PDB file of C-alpha atoms in Angstrom:
ATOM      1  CA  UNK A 115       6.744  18.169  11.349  1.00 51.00           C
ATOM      2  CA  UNK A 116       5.176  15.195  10.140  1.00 63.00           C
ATOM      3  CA  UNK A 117       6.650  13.284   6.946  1.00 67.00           C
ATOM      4  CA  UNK A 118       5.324  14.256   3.841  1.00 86.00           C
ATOM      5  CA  UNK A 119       5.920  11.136   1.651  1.00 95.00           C
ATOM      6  CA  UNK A 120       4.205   8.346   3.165  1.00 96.00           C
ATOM      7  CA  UNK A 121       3.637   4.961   1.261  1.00 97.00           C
ATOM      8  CA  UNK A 122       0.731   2.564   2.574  1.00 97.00           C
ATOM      9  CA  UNK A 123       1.256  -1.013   2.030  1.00 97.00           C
ATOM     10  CA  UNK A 124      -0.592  -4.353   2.496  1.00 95.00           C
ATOM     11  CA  UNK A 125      -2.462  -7.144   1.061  1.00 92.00           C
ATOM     12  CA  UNK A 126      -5.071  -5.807  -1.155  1.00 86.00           C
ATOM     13  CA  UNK A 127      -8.097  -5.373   1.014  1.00 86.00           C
ATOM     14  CA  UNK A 128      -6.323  -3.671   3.860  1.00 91.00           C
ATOM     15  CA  UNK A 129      -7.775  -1.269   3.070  1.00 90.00           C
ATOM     16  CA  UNK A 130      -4.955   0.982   1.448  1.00 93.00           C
ATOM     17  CA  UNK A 131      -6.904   3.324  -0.603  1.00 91.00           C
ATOM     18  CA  UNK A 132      -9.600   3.999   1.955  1.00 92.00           C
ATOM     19  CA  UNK A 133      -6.539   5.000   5.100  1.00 95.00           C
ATOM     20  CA  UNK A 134      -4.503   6.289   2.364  1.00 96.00           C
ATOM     21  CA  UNK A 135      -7.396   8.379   1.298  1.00 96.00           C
ATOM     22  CA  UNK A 136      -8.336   9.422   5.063  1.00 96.00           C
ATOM     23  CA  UNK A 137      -4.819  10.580   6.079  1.00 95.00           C
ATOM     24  CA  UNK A 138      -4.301  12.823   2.550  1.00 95.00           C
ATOM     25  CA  UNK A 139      -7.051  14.203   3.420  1.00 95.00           C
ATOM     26  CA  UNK A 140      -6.009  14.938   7.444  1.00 93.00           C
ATOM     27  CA  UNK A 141      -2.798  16.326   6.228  1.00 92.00           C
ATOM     28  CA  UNK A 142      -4.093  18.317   3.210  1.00 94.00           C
ATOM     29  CA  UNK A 143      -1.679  16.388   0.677  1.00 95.00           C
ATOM     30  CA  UNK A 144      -2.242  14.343  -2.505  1.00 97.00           C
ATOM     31  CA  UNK A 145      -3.361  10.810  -2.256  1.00 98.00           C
ATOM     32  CA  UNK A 146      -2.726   8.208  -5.639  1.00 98.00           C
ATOM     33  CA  UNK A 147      -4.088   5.030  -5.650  1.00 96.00           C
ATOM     34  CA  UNK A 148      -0.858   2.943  -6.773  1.00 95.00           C
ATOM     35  CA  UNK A 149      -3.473   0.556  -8.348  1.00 90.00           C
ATOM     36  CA  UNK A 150      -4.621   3.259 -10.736  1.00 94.00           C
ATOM     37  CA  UNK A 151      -0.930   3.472 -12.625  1.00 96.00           C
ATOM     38  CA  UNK A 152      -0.835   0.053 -13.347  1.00 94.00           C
ATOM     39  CA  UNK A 153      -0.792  -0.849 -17.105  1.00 94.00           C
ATOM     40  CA  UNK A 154      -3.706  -2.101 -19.043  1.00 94.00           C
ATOM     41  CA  UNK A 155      -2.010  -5.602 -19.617  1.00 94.00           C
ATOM     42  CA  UNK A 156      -1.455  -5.866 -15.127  1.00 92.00           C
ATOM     43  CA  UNK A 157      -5.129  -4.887 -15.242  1.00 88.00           C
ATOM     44  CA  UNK A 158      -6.201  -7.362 -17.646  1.00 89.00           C
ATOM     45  CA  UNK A 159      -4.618 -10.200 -15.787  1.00 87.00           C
ATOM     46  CA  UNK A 160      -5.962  -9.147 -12.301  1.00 80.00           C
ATOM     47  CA  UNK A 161      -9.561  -8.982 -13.550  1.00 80.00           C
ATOM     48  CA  UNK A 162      -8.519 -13.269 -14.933  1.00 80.00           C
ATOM     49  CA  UNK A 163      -7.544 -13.728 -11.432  1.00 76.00           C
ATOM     50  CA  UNK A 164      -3.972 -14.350 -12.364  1.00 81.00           C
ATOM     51  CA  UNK A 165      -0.840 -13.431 -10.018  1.00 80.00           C
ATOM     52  CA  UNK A 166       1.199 -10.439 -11.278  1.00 84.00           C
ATOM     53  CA  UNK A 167       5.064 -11.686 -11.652  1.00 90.00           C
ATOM     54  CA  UNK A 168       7.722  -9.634 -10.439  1.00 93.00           C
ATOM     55  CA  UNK A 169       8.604  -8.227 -13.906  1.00 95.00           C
ATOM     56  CA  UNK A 170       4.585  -7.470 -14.084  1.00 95.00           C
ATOM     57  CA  UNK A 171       5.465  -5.348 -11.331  1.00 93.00           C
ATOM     58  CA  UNK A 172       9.094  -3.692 -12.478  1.00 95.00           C
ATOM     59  CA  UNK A 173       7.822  -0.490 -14.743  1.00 95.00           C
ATOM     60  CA  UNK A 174       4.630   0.009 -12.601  1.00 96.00           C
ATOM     61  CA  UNK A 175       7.110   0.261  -9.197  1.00 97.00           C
ATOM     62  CA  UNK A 176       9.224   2.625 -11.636  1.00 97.00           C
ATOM     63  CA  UNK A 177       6.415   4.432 -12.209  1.00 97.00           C
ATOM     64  CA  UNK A 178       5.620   5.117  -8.703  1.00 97.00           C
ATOM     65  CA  UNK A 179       9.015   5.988  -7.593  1.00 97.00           C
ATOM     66  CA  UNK A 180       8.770   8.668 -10.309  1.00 97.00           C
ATOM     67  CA  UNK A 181       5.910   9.889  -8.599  1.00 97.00           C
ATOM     68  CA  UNK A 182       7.336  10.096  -5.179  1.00 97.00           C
ATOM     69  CA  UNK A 183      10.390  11.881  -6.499  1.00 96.00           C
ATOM     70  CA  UNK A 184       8.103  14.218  -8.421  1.00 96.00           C
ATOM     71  CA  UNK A 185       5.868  15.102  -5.508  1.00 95.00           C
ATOM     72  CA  UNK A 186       7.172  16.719  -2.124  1.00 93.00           C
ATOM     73  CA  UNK A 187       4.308  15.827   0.118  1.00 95.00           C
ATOM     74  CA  UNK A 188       2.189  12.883  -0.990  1.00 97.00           C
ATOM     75  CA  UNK A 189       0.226   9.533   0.376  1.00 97.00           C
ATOM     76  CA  UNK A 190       0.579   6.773  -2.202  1.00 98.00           C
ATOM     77  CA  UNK A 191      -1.296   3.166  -1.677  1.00 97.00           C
ATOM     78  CA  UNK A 192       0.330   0.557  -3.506  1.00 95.00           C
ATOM     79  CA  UNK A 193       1.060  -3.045  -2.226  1.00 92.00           C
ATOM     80  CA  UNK A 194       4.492  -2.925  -2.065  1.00 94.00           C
ATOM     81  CA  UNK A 195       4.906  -6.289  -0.941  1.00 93.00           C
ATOM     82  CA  UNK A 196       8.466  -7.707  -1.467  1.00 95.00           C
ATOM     83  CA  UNK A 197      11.586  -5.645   0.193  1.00 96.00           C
ATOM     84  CA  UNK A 198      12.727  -5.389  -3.189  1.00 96.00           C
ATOM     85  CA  UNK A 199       9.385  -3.469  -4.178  1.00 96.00           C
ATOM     86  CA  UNK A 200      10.182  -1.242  -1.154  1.00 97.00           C
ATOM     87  CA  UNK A 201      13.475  -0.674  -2.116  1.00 96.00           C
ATOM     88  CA  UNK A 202      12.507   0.003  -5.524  1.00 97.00           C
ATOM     89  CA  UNK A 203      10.349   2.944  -4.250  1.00 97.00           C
ATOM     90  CA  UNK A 204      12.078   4.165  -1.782  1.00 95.00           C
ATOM     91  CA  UNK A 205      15.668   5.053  -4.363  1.00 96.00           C
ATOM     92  CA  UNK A 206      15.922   8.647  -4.402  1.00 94.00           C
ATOM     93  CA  UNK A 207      13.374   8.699  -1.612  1.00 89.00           C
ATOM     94  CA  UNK A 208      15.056   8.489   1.836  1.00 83.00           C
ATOM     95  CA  UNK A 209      12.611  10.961   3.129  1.00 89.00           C
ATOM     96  CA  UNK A 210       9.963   8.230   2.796  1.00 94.00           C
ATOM     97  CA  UNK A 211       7.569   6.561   5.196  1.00 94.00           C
ATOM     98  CA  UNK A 212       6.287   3.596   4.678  1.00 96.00           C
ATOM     99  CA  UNK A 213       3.194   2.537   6.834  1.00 96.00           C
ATOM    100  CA  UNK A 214       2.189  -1.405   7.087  1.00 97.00           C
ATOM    101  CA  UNK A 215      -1.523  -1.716   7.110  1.00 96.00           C
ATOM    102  CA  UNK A 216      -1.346  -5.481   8.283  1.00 96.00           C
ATOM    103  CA  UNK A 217      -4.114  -7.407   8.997  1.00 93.00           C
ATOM    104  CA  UNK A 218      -4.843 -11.609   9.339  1.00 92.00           C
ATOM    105  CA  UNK A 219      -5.954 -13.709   5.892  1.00 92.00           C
ATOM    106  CA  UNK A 220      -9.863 -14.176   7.456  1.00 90.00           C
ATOM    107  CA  UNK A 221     -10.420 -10.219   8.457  1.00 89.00           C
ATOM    108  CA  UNK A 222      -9.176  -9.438   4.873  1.00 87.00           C
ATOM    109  CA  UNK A 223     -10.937 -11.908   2.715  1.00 83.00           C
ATOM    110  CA  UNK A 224     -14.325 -11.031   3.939  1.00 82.00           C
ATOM    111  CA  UNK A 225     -13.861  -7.404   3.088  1.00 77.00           C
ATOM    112  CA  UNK A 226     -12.921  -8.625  -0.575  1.00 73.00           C
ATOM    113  CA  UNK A 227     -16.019 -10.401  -0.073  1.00 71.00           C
ATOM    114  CA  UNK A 228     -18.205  -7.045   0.230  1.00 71.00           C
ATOM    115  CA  UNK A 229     -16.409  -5.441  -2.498  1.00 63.00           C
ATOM    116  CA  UNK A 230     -17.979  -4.289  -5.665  1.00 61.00           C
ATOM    117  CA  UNK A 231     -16.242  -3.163  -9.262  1.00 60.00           C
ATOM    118  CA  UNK A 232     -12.286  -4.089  -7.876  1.00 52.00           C
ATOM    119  CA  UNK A 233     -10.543  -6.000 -10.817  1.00 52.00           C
ATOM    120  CA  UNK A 234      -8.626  -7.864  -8.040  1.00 57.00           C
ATOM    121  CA  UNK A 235     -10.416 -11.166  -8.739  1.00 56.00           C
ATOM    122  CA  UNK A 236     -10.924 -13.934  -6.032  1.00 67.00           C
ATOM    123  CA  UNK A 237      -9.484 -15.927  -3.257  1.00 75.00           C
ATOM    124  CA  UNK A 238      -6.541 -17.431  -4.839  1.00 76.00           C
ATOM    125  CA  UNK A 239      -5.233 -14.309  -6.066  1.00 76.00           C
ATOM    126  CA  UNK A 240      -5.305 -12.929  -1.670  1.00 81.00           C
ATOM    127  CA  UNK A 241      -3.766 -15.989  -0.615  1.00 86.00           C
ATOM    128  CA  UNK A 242      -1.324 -15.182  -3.527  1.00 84.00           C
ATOM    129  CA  UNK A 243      -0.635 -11.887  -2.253  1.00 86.00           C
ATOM    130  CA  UNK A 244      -0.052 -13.227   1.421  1.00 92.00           C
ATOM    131  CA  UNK A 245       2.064 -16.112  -0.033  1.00 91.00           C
ATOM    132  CA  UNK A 246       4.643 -13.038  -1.772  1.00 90.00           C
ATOM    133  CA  UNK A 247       4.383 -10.923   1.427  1.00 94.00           C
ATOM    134  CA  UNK A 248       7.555  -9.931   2.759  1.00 95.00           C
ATOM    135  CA  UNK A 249       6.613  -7.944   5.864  1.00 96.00           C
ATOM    136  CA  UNK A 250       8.758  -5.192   6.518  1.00 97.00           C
ATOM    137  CA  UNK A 251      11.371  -4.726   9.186  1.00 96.00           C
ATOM    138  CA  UNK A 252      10.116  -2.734  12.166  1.00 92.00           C
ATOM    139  CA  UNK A 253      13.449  -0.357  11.588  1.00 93.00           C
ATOM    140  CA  UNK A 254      11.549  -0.208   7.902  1.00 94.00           C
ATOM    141  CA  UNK A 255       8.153   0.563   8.910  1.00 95.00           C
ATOM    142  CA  UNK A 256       5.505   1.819  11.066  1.00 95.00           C
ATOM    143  CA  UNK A 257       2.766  -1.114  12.077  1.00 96.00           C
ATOM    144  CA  UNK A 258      -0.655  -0.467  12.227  1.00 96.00           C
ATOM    145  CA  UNK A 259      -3.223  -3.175  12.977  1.00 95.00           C
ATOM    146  CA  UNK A 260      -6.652  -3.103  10.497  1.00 94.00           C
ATOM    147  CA  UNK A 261      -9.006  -5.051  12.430  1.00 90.00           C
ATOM    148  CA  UNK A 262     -10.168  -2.372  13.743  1.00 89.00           C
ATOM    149  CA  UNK A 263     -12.722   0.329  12.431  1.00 89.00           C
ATOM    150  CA  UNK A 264     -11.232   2.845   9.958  1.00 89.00           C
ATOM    151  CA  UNK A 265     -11.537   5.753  12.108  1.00 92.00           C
ATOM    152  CA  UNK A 266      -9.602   4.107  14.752  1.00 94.00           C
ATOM    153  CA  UNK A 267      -7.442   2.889  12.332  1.00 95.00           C
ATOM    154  CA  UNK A 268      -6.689   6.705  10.579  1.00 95.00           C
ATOM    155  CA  UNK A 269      -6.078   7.551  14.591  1.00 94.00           C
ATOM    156  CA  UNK A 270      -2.979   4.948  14.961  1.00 94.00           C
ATOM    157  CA  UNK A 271      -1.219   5.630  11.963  1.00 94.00           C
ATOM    158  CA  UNK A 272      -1.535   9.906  12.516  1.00 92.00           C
ATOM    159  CA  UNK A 273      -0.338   9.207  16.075  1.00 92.00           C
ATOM    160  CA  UNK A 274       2.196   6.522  14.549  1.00 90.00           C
ATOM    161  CA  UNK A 275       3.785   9.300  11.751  1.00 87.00           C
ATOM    162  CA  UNK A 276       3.684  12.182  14.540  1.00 85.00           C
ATOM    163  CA  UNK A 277       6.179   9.729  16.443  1.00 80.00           C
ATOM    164  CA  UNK A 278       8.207   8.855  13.656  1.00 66.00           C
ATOM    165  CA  UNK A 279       8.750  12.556  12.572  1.00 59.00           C
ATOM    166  CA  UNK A 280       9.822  13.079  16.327  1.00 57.00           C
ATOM    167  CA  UNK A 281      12.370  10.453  15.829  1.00 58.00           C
ATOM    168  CA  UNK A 282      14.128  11.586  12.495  1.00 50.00           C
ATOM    169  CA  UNK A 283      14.102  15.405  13.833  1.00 41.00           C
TER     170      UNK A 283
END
């Protein structure tokens, strides 16, 4: 059986809504871009290239804890990128997966670079992102390397939640 909540995290640019997108679809479950529940006044300071705060953050994590309790089986993208974020989620959510899309600062900038219509504004606000990165435990999540090409990528983290629904059964 494979797990039917399953968070995606990383840096933005990891390309979290694409995987996220890739393995809904594989498993026949919902995908929600985390990015898309963040409120107007997140948005706004994105798009001015300045650094959410954690209490930025607070109600839009609440949010998206709602929606994992609310859903059974679901893929959600969202950042995620303090323990305390994770933690946040993952409350009345022990049946949660959480996959780390995790990737080097060079691979990731110059796909930001070939983006087009993303509010997420400039360098400074990546090497923010990288800066607040707590990377999970490996007891906390599943690994999965993005410098590789998406396909591949979709392959290691199916293969990766097959064996971590062998190890919780």
């Amino acid at each position: 059986m494979k797990p039917k909540k399953i968070l995606l995290m990383g840096v933005s640019g990891s390309g979290k809504s694409l995987i996220g997108s890739l393995i809904a679809q594989k498993l026949a479950i919902p995908f929600h871009d985390g990015d898309d529940f963040h409120p107007e006044e997140n948005v706004k300071k994105m798009r001015q290239g300045i650094p959410l705060s954690d209490a930025d953050r607070h109600d839009w994590l609440l949010t998206l804890n709602q929606l994992f309790i609310d859903n059974d089986e679901l893929v959600v993208a969202c950042s995620a990128l303090k323990k305390t974020y994770r933690d946040t989620l993952r409350q009345n959510n022990k049946d949660m997966t959480i996959v780390y899309l995790q990737g080097d600062f060079d691979t990731i900038w110059s796909r930001h670079q070939k983006r087009t219509d993303h509010y997420f504004n400039g360098q400074e606000m990546l090497k923010s992102q990288f800066e607040t990165l707590v990377e999970p435990t490996a007891d906390e999540a599943v690994f999965i390397d993005i410098s590789h090409q998406s396909e591949h990528v979709l392959e290691q983290v199916i293969r990766a939640l097959e064996g971590a629904s062998n190890e919780s059964t």
